[in-house]
Amino acid sequence: MPSTYCPHCGTAAPEGARFCMKCGREQPTAAGAADPAPPALPPVAPQPGHAPGPVPPGYAPPPGHAPVRPSPAGEFLGRAMRGDWAGSLRAAAWPTGLILALAVALAIPSYGQGDEIVVGWSDRLRIAIAMLLQAFGGGFELRAEGPGSPYGSGSDGSGGSDAFGAGYGTAGQAGATLSLVPLTVTVLWVGALLLATRAARKQGGGMEAAVRISALVTGAILVLGLFAQPDIAGVSVSSSPLLAALGALVLSLLVTGGVLQQDAAAQWLAQRPAAHAVVRATGTAVRALGAVIALCALIGFIAYANVDGVDGTAMLLTLPVLPNIGLAVLGVSWGAPVEYDVRGEFGWFGSGMEHGGFGLSELGDAVNGWAVTGAVLTGVVCALYAGVSAALRSADRREQAIAGGLFLVLYLLLTGFSGVSAQLSGNVAGVGGQGMAEIAPSVPDALLFGLLWVGGAVLVAPHLLRLVGRPADPVAPAPAWGPGTQPQPPAWNPPPQTPPATVPTPTPTPYPPYDPRTVQLGPAVARPQADADAAATAARRRSVVVWSVTLAAAIVLGGGVTAGVLFLKNDRSDDRHPPVAAAEDNKPAASGSSDSAPPEATPTPSPTTSPSASATTPPAVPTVPDGYRMVSDSAGFSFAVPVQWDRESEKNHQITYAGSTGRAELKVGVIRNAPYTSYENFQNLERTADANQKNYRRLQLGTNTFQGHRGAIWEYTYEDKQSGETIHAIDQSYIADDGTEYAIYTTERDRYWSDARQIFDTALSTWMLNDID
C-alpha cells in the first residue's frame, strides 16, 4: 500500500491517514496533492566503532558514510582469484609433469627383484615420488610395525636390542629415515617453472599470476606427497607432504615473482645503483657456480662410471644427485674432504663407530698421484673461472668482490644441503641395524679453502685479463644511445660551425723557422711514436713476466697452504689419541689413572659412589663386596659382578655379563680410537632414542670425570612396547689414555632398579684396565 511522509517529522504513514502516528499532527489531505518530500535532516557525524545504518528512501547518504573499500591486500587477492586460472594451470603443469616423468623413469627398473616381484610398479612409482619430493624439503621414512612384519623388526623378532652405546631399544617397531636433497630434481623443477612463468609473462601476467601459479604448484606437490605414502607388506612409507608443499611454495613464489616482476624490478633498481650492483653480482655468482658445479659433476660421473661393479641401475640412481656429486668433487679439489660418520650397527657398513674423511691424501692412496694432480688442476680451473667471470661481468672492483663473496656463500649453502644421512632401528626391508650414518662434505673446511681459492682468484683474474689483451680494470657499462643518435669518440670535439657568409679566414698556426740542419717534420713526429710503441711493448713484456710469476706464486702458495692445513689436521687427529704408556708404567694398579695425579694421591671411592660425581683412580686391588667376584675380560678390563653371573656373549664390540634368571645384565662397550667425546656420543644417541622410544624420559645427561678421565653419564627410562613396563637404564662412558672408549651400561625393570643400581655401582667402583690385549 502506498505511503506518505509526515512533513513535520518525516515518519511514513499509510495513505489517507489524517494524523501522524508519531507526532500526532494533522496531515495535508488536499485532493490531488502530491506526497510531500520528507524534510532534510541535519547531517549526523558518524560515531566511532558504529557502522552506518540503512538510509531511508528519498534520503542521500550523509557525509562520511561512503562505501568501505577493501584493503590493498584484499584488492590484490580479489584480482588474483578473478584472474586467468586456465593460463596459470598450464604454467603449473610444466613442473608437475616433470616430477611425474622423473618418477615414472625411476619406477621402471625392478632393482634386482628377479622373477618374484614384491614391490610392484605402482608401489615403486609412489616410492620414487616420495624420494623426489625431498628436493623441496620432504622426508623419506620407513616404518615396520610389530614382529609379524615379513621383513622383521629385529634380529630376534623382538624389534631390536636395548639401549646401549650405539644402539637403542625398538621393541615391536623398526624404522629407517633417509635425509637427502636431490639437487638435480630441484634445479630441473626450478628450470621448468622458470620457462612456464616466462610464457605467462608474455601473455601479460603480473604478480597476481605468480600467486595463482604458486598456489597450483603447491597444491600439486601436496597431492603427490599424500599419494606417495604406500603400505607395502607391513612397511609404510612417509613422505612428509606438508614440508614438501611448504618448500615448493617458497621456491615457486621466488621464481614466479622474480620473472613476472622483472620490468618493475628493473625500474626500481635503475634508481638505486647499490642494489643494482648487488643484483648483477648475484647473477654473476649464480652463472659461475652453475658452470663450475656442472664441470665437477661431469668429472665425478665419469669417475664413478669407471668404478668396477657399477651397473646401469647404479648409474641411473646417481642422476638425481649429480650436483651433490659435483659439490663433493669441488670440495675435494680445493682441499675440503668428504667426511663420514657411522655410529651403531649396520648390516651394510658393519659395526662400531667410525669417523673419517676422503680428501686429497686419501685420493692419492686409493688411485695414484696423477689423480691428485688432476683434482688440484680442476680446483685451479674452477677458481679462475669464478674470478674471471666476476672481472668480466662487474662494473668495478667493489662489484667483483661482491660477486666473489656471493659465489662463496652460495657454494657453502649448497654444500650444507648436499650431504646424505640415514638412521636405522631394527630390520627394515632386509636392511638391519641400529644407529646412524652420515656422509657430507666438511663445511668448515669448505669455508677455509673456499676463502683461499676464491679470494685469490678474484685478485688474480683482472691481471690475467690484462695479459690477454682485455682491459686491466673493469669498465663501466656503455651508455645506451637513443634512436637517431650516434656515439662520438670521447677524445674528439667537433669544431664550431659558423654561417658560410661570416666564415673568417683561418689564421695559420705558427711553426718554427725552417732550418735545413734539423730533421724534417715527418720523421720528427714518427720517431717519438715508435719509441712509445717500443716502450709499451717492453712494459707489456715485463707485465707478462710479473703476473706470470705472481700467478705461479699464488698457485704454489694456495697448494702449500692447503697441504699445510691438511698435514696439521692429520697430525692433530693423530695426537688426539696418545700411544699406550710404556710397559713398566702400564700396571693394573695405575692403568686407569691420569698422568697428572699419582694413584696414591687420590682417595679410593666406596662401592656406593654415585657415578654422577667425579670418581678417582681405584686401588691396585679393589675391595670386592660379599656376593661378588672379580672377572678379568680379554677385552682389557676387570670389574666385579655377582657370583652367579658369567660372560654370556660378545657381539658388535659389546660384552655382556648376566645371570641365568632375571632381566638385569651388564654390558661393556669397547670402541678403539673413538673419534668423539662420550658426551657428544650420548647427545646423538638421545636424539634417536627420543624419537623411537615410547615415553622416553631423561633422568640425567652430562659430563663427569671417571678415574681421572673425561667421561659422561646418561640415565633414562622408557616404556617397553610389548609388556608396557617401565625400563630403567644407565650408562657410564669414558675414553682412556690410548683413545679407547669404554662404556659400562645396565638396564632393568624400574620396580627392580635398586638391586640393578647396586650391581652397577659395584662394577664402577671395582673397574680397572688390565694388560690383556
PDB file of N, CA, C and O in Angstrom, residues 52 62 490 641:
ATOM      1  N   PRO A  52      27.375   2.717   9.644  1.00  0.00           N
ATOM      2  CA  PRO A  52      26.180   3.489   9.294  1.00  0.00           C
ATOM      3  C   PRO A  52      25.009   2.565   8.997  1.00  0.00           C
ATOM      4  O   PRO A  52      25.177   1.501   8.399  1.00  0.00           O
ATOM      5  N   PRO A  62      24.456  10.719   4.320  1.00  0.00           N
ATOM      6  CA  PRO A  62      25.152  11.866   4.923  1.00  0.00           C
ATOM      7  C   PRO A  62      26.652  11.775   4.698  1.00  0.00           C
ATOM      8  O   PRO A  62      27.183  10.710   4.389  1.00  0.00           O
ATOM      9  N   PRO A 490      85.274   9.752 -27.495  1.00  0.00           N
ATOM     10  CA  PRO A 490      85.363  10.611 -26.309  1.00  0.00           C
ATOM     11  C   PRO A 490      86.470  11.653 -26.387  1.00  0.00           C
ATOM     12  O   PRO A 490      86.394  12.673 -25.735  1.00  0.00           O
ATOM     13  N   VAL A 641      81.355 -58.639  39.443  1.00  0.00           N
ATOM     14  CA  VAL A 641      79.980 -58.977  39.069  1.00  0.00           C
ATOM     15  C   VAL A 641      79.438 -59.940  40.125  1.00  0.00           C
ATOM     16  O   VAL A 641      80.210 -60.530  40.898  1.00  0.00           O
TER      17      VAL A 641
END
